[in-house]
CSV table of C-alpha atoms in Angstrom, one decimal:
chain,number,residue,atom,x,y,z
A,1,UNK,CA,2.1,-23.6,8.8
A,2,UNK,CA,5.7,-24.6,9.2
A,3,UNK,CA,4.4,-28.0,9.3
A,4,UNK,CA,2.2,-27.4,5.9
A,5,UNK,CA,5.5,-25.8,4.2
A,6,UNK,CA,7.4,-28.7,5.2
A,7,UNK,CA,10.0,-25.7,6.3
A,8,UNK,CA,12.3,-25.6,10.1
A,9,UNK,CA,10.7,-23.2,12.5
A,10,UNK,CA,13.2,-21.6,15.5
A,11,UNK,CA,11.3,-20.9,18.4
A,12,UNK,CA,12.5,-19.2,21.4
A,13,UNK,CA,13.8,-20.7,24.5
A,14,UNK,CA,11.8,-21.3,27.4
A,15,UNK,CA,11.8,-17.7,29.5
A,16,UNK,CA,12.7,-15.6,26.4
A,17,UNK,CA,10.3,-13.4,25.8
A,18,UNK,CA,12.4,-10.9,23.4
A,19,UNK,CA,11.9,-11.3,19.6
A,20,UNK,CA,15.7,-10.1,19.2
A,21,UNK,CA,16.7,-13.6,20.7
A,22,UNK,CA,14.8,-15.0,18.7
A,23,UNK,CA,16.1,-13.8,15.7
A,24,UNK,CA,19.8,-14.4,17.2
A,25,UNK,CA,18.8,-17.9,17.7
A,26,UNK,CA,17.7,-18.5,14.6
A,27,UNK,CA,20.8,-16.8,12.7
A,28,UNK,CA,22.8,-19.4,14.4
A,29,UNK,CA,20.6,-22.0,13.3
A,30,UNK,CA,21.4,-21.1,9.8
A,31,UNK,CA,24.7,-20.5,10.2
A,32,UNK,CA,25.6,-23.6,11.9
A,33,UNK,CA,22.7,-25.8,9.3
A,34,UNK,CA,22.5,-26.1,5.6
A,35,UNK,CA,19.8,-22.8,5.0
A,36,UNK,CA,19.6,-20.7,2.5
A,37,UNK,CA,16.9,-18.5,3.7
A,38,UNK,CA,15.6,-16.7,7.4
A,39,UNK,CA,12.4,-15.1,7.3
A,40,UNK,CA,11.6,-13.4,10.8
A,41,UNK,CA,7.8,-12.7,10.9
A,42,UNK,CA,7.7,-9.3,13.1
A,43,UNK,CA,3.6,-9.2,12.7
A,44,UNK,CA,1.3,-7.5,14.6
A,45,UNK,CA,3.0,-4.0,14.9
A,46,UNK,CA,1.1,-0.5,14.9
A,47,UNK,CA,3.3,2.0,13.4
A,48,UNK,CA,2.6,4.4,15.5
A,49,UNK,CA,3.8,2.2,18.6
A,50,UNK,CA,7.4,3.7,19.4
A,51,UNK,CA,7.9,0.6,21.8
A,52,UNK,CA,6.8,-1.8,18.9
A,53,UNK,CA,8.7,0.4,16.9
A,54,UNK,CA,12.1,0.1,18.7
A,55,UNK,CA,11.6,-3.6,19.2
A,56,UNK,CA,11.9,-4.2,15.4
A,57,UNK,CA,14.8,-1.9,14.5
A,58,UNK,CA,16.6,-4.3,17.7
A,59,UNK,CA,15.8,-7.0,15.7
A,60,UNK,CA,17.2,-4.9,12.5
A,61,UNK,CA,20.7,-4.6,14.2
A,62,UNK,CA,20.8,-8.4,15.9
A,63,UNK,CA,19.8,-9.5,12.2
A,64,UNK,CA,22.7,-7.2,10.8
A,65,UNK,CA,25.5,-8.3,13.4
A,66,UNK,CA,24.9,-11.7,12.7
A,67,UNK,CA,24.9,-11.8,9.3
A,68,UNK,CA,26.3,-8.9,7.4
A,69,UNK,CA,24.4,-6.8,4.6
A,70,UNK,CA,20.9,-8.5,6.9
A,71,UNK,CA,17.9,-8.1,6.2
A,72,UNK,CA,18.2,-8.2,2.6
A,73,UNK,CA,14.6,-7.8,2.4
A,74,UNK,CA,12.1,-6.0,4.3
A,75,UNK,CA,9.0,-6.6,3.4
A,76,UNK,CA,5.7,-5.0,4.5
A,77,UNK,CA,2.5,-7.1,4.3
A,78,UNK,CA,-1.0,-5.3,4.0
A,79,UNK,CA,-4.4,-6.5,3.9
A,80,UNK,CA,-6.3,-5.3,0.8
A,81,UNK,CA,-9.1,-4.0,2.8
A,82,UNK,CA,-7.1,-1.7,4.6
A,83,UNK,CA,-7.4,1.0,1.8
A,84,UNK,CA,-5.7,4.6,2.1
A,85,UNK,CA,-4.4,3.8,5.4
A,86,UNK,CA,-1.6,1.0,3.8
A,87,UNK,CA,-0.6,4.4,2.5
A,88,UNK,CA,0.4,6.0,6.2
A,89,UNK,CA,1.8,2.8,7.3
A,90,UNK,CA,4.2,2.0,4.5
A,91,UNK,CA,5.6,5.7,4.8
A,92,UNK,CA,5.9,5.4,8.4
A,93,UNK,CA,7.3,2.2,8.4
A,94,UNK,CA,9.5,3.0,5.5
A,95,UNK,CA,10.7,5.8,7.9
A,96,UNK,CA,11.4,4.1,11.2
A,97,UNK,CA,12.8,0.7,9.5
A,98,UNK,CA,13.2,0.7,5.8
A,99,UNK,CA,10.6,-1.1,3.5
A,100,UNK,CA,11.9,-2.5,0.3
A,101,UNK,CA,8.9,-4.1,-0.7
A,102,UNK,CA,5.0,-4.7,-0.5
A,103,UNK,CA,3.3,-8.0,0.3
A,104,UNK,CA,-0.7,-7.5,-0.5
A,105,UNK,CA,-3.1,-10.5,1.1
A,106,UNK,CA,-6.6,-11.1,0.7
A,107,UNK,CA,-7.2,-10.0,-2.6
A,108,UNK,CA,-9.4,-12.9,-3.6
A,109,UNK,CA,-11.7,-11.1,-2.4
A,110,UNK,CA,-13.7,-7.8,-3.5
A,111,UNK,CA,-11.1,-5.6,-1.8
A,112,UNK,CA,-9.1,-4.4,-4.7
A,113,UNK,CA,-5.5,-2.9,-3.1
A,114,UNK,CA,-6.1,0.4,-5.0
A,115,UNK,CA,-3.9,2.0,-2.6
A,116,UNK,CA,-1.1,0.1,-4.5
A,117,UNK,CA,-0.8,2.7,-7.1
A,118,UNK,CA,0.1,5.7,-4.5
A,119,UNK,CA,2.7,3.3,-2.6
A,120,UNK,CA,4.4,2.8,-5.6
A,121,UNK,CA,3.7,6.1,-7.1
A,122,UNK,CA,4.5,8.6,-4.1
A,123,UNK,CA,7.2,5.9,-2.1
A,124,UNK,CA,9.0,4.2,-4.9
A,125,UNK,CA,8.1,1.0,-3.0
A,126,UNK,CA,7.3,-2.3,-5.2
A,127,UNK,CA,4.7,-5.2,-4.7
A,128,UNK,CA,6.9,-8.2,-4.5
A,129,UNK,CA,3.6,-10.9,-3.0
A,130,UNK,CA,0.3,-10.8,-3.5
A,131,UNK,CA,-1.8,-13.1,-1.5
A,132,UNK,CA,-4.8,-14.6,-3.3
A,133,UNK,CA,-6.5,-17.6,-0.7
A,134,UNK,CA,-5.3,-19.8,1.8
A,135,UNK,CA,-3.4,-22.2,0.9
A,136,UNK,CA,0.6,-22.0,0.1
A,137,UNK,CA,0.6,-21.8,-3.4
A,138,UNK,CA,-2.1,-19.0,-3.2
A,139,UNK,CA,0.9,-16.4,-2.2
A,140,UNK,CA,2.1,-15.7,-5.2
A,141,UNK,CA,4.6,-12.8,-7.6
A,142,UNK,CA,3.0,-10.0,-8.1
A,143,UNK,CA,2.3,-9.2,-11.8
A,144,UNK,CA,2.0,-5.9,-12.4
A,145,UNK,CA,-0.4,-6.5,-15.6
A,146,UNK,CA,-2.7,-8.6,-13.7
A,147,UNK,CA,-3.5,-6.0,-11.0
A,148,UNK,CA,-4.2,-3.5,-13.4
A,149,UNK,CA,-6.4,-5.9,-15.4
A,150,UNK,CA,-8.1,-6.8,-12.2
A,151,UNK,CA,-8.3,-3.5,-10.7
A,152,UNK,CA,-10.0,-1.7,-13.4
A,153,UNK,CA,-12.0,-5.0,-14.0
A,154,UNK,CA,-11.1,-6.2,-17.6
A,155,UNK,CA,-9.7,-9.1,-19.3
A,156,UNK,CA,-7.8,-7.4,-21.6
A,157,UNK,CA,-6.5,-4.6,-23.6
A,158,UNK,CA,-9.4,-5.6,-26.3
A,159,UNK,CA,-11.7,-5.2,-23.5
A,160,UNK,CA,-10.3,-1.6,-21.9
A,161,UNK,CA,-10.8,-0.5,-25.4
A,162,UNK,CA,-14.4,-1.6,-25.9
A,163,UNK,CA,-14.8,-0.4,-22.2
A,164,UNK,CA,-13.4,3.1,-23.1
A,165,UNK,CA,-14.9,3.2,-26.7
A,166,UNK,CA,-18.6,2.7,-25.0
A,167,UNK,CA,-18.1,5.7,-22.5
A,168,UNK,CA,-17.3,8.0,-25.3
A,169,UNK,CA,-20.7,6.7,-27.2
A,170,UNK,CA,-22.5,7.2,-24.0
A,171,UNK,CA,-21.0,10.7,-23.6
A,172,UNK,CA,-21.9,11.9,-27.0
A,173,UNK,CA,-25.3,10.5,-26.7
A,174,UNK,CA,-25.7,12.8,-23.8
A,175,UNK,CA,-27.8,15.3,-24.1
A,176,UNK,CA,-26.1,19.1,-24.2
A,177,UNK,CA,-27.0,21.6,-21.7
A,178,UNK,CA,-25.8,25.1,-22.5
A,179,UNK,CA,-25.9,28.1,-20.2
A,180,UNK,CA,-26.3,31.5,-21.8
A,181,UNK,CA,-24.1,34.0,-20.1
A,182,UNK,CA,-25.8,36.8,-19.0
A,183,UNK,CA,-26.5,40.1,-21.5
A,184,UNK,CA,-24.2,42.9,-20.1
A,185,UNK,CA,-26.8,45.0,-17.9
A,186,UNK,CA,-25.9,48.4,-17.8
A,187,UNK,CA,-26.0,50.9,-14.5
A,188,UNK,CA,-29.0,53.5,-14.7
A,189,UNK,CA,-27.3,57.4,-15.9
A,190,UNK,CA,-26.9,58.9,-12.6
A,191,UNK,CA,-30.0,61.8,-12.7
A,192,UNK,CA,-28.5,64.8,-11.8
A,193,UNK,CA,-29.9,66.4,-8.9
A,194,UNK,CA,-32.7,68.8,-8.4
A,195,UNK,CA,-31.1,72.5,-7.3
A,196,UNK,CA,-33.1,73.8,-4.1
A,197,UNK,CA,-34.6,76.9,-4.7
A,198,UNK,CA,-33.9,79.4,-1.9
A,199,UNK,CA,-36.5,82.2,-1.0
A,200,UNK,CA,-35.4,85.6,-0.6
């Protein structure tokens, strides 16, 4: 992919195995090159892996150290498909490290990222990518306009209207069924009881 971007890739050195070096190495790289922009991919993290967990905020502070005010962005990327659960791992991830922003992929397919709506909503976090194929133009800004147009499947406002104006026809077409409330049924008189005659 590096290749395909026709972007620098750091790698680590041979024997290191932590992703904190990693991102150290390639801080320098930018430092000491003509960059304007790191991107450290951290993928493949549960959030509720505490040793995963701790891994990335290392990588938080190695980032920071090396270049002040980093990472400047920290953004979380979500499948479409995943459904409710993007919901739990933004707000834990927004817990443990800080998310300023959504990345949504796959959605040229029938998955439709309604879970969007409650991130946003209930997190205050914003879509910043949307990912729509393959290839490197398909990753793309997120317009919020288009999702909702694709999301509740119309082309346009002209369309939502017709869409909304044919529900009402359909509901006043529908046929009316009212239930009486039951007449007020009230308690038999209490009889009054029989005296017992005594014999003398």
């Amino acid at each position: 992919w590096a290749a395909r971007a026709e972007v620098d890739i750091v790698v680590p050195d041979p024997g290191i195995e932590s992703p904190a070096a990693a991102a150290y190495k390639a801080c320098d790289v930018a430092l000491q090159g003509d960059y304007d922009v790191v991107i450290v991919d951290t993928s493949g993290r549960l959030v509720n892996n505490r040793a995963l967990t701790a891994e990335l905020d290392k990588i938080r502070r190695t980032l920071e150290k090396k270049i002040p005010g980093a990472p400047h962005e920290s953004l979380l990327v979500v499948d479409a498909a995943v459904g409710r659960n993007a919901l739990d791992q933004a707000r834990g991830w927004q817990q443990d490290v800080g998310v300023t922003g959504l990345a949504v992929t796959k959605l040229d397919g029938t998955a439709r990222a309604g879970f969007v709506v409650s991130v946003v909503q209930d997190l205050g976090i914003p879509v910043k990518l949307v990912g729509v194929g393959e290839t490197l133009d398909d990753l793309r800004d997120f317009e919020g306009e288009r999702f909702v147009d694709a999301l509740l499947d119309v082309n346009d406002a002209d369309d939502l209207r017709e869409r909304f104006a044919r529900i009402a026809a359909e509901r006043a077409a529908a046929p009316t069924i009212s239930v009486a409330a039951p007449s007020t049924i009230s308690a038999p008189a209490a009889r009054p009881a029989k005296k017992k005659s005594s014999k003398k």
